[in-house]
Coordinates of C-alpha atoms and ligand atoms in Angstrom, one line a residue:
X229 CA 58.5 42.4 175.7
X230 CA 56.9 45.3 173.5
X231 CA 55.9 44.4 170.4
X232 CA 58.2 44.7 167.1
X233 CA 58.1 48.1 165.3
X234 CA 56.9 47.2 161.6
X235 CA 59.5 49.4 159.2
X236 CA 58.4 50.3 155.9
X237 CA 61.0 49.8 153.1
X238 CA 62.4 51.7 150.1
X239 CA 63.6 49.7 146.8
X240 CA 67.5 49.9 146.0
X241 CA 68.3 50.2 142.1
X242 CA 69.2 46.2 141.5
X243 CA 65.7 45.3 143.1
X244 CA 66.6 45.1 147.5
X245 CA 63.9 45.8 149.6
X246 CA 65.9 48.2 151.9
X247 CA 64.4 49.3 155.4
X248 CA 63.4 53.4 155.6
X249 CA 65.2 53.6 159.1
X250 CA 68.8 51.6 160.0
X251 CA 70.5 51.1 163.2
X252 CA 74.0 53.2 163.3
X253 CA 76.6 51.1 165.2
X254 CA 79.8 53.3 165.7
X255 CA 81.3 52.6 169.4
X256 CA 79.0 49.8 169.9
X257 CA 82.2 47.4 171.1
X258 CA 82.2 44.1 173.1
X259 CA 79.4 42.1 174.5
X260 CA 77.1 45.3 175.4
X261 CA 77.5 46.4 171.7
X262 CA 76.0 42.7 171.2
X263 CA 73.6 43.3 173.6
X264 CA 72.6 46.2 172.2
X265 CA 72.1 45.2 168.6
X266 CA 70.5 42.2 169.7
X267 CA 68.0 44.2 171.7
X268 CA 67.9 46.7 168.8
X269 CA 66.7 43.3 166.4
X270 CA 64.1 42.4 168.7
X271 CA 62.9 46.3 169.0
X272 CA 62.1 45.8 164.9
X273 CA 65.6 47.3 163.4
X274 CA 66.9 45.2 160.2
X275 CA 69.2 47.5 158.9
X276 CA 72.5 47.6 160.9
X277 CA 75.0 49.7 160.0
X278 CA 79.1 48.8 160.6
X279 CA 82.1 49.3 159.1
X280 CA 85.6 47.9 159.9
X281 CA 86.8 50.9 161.1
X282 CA 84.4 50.4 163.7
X283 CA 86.2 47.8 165.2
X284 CA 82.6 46.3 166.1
X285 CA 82.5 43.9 163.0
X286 CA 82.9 40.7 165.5
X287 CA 80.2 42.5 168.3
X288 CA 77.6 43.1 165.1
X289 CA 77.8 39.4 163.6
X290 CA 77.5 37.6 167.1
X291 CA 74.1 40.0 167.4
X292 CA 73.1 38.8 164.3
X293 CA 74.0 35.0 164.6
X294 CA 72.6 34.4 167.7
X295 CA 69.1 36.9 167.3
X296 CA 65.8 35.0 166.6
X297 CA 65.3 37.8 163.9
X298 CA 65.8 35.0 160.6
X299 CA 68.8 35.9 158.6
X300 CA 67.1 36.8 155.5
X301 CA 65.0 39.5 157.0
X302 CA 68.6 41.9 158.3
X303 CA 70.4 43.6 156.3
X304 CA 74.1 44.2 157.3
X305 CA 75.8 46.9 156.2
X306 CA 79.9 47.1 156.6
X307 CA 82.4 49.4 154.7
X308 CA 85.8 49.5 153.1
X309 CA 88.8 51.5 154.7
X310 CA 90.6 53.7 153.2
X311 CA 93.9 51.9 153.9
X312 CA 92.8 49.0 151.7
X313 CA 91.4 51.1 148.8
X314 CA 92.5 48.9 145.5
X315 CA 91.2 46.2 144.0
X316 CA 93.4 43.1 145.1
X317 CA 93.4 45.2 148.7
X318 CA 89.5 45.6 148.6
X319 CA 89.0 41.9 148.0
X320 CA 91.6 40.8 150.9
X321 CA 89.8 43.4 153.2
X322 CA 85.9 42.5 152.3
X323 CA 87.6 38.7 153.6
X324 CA 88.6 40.0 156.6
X325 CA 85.2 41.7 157.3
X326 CA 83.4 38.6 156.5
X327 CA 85.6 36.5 158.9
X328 CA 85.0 39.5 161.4
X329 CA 81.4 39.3 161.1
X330 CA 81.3 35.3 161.0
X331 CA 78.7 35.7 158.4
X332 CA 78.0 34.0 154.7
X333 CA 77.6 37.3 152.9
X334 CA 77.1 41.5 153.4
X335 CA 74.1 42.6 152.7
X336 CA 75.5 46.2 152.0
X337 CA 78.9 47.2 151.0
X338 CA 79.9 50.7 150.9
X339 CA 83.4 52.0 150.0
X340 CA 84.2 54.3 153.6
X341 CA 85.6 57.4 152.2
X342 CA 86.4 58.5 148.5
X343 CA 90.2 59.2 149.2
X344 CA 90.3 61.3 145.9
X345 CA 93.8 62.3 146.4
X346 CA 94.7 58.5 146.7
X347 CA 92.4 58.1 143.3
X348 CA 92.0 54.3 144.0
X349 CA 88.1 54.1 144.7
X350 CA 87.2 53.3 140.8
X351 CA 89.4 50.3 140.9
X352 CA 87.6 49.4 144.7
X353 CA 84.4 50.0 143.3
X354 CA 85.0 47.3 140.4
X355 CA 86.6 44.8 142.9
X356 CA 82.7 45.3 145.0
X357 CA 81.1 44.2 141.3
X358 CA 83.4 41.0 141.6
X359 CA 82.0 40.3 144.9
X360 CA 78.5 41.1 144.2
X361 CA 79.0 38.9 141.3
X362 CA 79.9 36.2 143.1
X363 CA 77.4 36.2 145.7
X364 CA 79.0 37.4 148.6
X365 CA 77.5 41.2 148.8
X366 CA 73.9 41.7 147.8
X367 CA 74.1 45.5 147.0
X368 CA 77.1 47.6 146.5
X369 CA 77.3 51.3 147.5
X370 CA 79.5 54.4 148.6
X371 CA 79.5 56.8 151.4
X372 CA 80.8 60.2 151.5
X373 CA 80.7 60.4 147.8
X374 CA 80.5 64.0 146.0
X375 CA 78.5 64.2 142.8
X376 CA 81.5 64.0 140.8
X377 CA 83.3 61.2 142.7
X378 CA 79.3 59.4 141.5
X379 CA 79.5 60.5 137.7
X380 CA 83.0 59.3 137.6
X381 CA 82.4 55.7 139.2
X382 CA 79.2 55.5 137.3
X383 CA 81.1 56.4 133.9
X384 CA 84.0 54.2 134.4
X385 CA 81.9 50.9 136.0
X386 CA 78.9 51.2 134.5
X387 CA 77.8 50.4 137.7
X388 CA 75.3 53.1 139.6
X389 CA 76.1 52.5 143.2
X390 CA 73.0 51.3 145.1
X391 CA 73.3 53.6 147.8
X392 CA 75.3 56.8 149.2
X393 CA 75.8 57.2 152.7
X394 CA 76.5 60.9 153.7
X395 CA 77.0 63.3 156.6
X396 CA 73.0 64.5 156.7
X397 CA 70.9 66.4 159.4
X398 CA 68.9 69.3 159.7
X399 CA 72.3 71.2 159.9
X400 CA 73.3 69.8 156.9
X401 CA 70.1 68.8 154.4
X402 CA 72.2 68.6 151.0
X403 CA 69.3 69.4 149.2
X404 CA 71.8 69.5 145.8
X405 CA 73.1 66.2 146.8
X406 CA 69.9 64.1 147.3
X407 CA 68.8 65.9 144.1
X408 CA 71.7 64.1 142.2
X409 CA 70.8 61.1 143.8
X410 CA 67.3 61.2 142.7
X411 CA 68.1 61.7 138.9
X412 CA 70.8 59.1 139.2
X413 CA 68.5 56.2 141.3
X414 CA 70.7 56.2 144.3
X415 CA 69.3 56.0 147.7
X416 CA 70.6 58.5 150.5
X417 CA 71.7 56.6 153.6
X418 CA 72.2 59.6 156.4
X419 CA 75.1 59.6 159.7
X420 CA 75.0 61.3 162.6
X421 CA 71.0 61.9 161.7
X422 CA 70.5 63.5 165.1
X423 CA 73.2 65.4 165.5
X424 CA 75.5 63.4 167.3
X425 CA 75.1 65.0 170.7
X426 CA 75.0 68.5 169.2
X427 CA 72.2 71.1 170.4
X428 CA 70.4 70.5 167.7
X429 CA 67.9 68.4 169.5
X430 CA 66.9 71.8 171.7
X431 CA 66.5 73.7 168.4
X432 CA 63.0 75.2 169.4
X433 CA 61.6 74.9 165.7
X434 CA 62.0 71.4 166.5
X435 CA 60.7 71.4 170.1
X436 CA 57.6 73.2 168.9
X437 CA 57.2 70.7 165.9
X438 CA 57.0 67.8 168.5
X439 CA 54.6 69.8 171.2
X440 CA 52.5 69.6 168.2
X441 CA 52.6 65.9 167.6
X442 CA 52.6 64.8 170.9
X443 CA 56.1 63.2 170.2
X444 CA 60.0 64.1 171.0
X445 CA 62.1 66.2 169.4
X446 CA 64.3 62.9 168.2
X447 CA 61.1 61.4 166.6
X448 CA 61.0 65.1 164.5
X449 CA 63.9 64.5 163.2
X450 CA 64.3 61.0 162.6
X451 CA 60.9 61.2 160.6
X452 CA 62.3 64.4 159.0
X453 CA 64.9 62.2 156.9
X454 CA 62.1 59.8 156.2
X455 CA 59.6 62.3 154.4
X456 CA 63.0 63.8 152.9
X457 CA 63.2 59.7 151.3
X458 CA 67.0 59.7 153.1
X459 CA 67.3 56.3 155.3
X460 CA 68.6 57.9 158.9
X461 CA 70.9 55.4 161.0
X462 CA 70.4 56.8 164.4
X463 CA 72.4 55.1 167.1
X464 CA 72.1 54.5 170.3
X465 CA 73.1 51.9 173.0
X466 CA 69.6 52.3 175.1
X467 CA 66.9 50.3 174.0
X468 CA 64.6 53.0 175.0
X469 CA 66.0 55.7 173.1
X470 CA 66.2 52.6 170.1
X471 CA 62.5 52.5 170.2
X472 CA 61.6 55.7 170.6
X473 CA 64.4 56.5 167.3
X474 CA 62.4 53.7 165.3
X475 CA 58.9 54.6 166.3
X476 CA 58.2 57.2 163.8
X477 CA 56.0 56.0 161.3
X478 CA 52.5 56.9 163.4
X479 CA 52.6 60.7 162.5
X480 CA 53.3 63.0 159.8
X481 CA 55.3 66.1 159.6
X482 CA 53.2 68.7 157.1
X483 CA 55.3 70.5 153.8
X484 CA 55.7 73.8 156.0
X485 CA 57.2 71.6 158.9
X486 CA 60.2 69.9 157.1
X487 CA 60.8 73.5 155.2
X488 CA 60.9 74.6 158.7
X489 CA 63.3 71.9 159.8
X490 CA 65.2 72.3 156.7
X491 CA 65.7 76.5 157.3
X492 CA 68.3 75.3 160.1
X493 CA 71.0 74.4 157.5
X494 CA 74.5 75.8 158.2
X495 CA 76.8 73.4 157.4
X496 CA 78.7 70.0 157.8
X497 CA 78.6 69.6 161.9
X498 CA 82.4 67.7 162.3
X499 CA 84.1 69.7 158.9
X500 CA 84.8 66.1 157.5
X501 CA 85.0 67.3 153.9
X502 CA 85.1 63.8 151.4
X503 CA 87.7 66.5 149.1
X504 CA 90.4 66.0 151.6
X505 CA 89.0 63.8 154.7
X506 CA 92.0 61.4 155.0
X507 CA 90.3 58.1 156.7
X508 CA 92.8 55.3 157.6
Ligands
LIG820 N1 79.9 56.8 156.7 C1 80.5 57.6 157.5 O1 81.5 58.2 157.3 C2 79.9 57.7 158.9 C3 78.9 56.8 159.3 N2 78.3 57.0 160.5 C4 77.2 56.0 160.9 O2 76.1 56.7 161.3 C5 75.7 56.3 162.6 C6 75.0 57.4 163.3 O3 75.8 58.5 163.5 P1 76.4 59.0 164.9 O4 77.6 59.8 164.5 O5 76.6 57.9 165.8 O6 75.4 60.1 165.4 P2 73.8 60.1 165.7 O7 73.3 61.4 165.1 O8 73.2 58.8 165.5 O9 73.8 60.4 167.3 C7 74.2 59.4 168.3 C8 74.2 60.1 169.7 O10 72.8 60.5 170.0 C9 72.5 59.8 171.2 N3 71.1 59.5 171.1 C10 70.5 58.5 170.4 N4 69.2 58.5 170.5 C11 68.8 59.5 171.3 C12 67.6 60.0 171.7 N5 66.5 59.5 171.4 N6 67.6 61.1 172.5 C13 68.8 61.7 172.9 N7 70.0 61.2 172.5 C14 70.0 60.2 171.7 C15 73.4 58.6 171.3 O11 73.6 58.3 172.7 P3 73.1 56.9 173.3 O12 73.8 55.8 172.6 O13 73.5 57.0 174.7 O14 71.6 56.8 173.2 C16 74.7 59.1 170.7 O15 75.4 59.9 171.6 C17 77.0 55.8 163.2 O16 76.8 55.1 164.4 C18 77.6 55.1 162.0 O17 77.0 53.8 161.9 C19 78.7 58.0 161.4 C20 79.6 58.9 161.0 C21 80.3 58.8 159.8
LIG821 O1 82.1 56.3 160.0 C1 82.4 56.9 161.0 O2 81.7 56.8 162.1 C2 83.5 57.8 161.0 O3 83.8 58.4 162.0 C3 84.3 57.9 159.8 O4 84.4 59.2 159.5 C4 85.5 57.0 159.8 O5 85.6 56.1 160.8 C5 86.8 57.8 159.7 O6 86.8 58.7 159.0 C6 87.9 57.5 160.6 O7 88.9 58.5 160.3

């Protein structure tokens, strides 16, 4: 077997070591999704990234529980729906993900989707303080959070979520976003890095980028997000393409080449706007 890729970390604002890339997990179900994160643990991912949505809770915890990778060194990330936004209903739910996952604690939990027209995510976001006071999740977080849904959670919690996990690609750099996130000490956590089978993997700025490095147009882009300081969770069910997605940290990409990278911004690829997104 190929050795394990070595994955530099970033530091979370209550002190995690957090890994630079993360393993995205959406649709991989049943025991080839387990074969797939297991294969993805021994390829040197220890982020994974779930949610119970995903339906893929039980097929992410097996990986995990039966892996060589020790415990302590994965992080597992799962995430609250919608449907159970609340705080008695975020409790119950973070219980069912736990039994789902068959695991002592979450490394990572992220509230799914802000719901603002359902305006229950401040009182979710205290029930995730309970838990992380009580040991069960290590760091707490959001995803798909504006900058106001952050000032308000922040101002009524005095809690600064650990991490935001938002729609983030060459498409879609949210340069105003991460800025926010910089001033406030949040980390950005970005889905659907690559595109999501969208052309923007034969965009020739980035096909003449990777000539240049002797690499693939995937690896441009993955390392993109890292030099941007975002942690991409490319998925894939291929070990192969796994390696290749994680195997970025031999090469970098000069100032004029992420500017470059960045000049193909036009917008959010799917139009899933966190204002009015209604997630289940
Ligand atoms: N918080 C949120 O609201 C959201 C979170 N997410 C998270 O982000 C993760 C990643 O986003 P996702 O939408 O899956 O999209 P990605 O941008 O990760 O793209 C995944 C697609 O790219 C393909 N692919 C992977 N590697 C390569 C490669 N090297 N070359 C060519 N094709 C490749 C995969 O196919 P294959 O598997 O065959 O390799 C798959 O079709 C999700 O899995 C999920 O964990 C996603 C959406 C929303
Ligand atoms: O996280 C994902 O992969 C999603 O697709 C989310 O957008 C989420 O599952 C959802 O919004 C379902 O409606």
């Amino acid at each position: 077997m190929a050795d394990a890729i070595g994955v530099p970390t970033l530091t979370l604002n209550d002190g995690t070591a957090f890994p630079a890339v993360g393993l995205g997990t959406y649709k991989l179900n049943g025991d080839d999704g387990t074969a797939a994160v297991k294969g993805a643990l021994d390829t040197g991912y220890r982020l994974l990234d779930t949610a119970l949505n995903y339906e893929n809770e039980d097929a992410v915890g097996r990986a995990v529980r039966e892996t060589d990778v020790p415990r302590s060194e994965i992080l597992v990330t799962s995430k609250l729906p919608g449907r159970h936004h609340g705080y008695d209903e975020a409790l119950r739910s973070f219980d069912e993900t736990r039994a789902n996952l068959g695991l002592d604690h979450v490394d990572l939990y992220l509230i799914h989707w802000p719901l603002p027209r359902v305006d229950k995510y401040v009182e979710s976001f205290r029930a995730f303080k309970k838990l992380q006071d009580d040991g069960l999740v290590t760091s707490i977080g959001v995803s798909n959070f504006t900058e106001e849904h952050l000032r308000r959670v922040i101002d009524e919690t005095g809690v600064v979520p650990a991490v935001n996990q938002v729609e983030l690609h060459p498409y879609f750099p949210q340069a105003a976003l991460r800025a926010v996130h910089r001033e406030l000490g949040i980390v950005t956590e970005s889905w659907s890095p690559i595109g999501k089978q969208s052309e923007l993997l034969t965009e020739g700025v980035i096909g003449d980028v990777a000539a240049s490095h002797g690499v693939t147009p995937t690896q441009v882009v993955v390392r993109w997000h890292v030099q941007l300081g975002a942690v991409p969770l490319p998925k894939s069910a291929d070990s192969g393409r796994q390696r290749e997605n994680l195997d970025v940290f031999g090469f970098e990409l000069a100032d004029d080449e992420v500017s470059a990278i960045s000049g193909l911004e036009r917008g959010r690829l799917w139009g899933a706007d966190p204002e009015t997104h209604e997630e289940f």
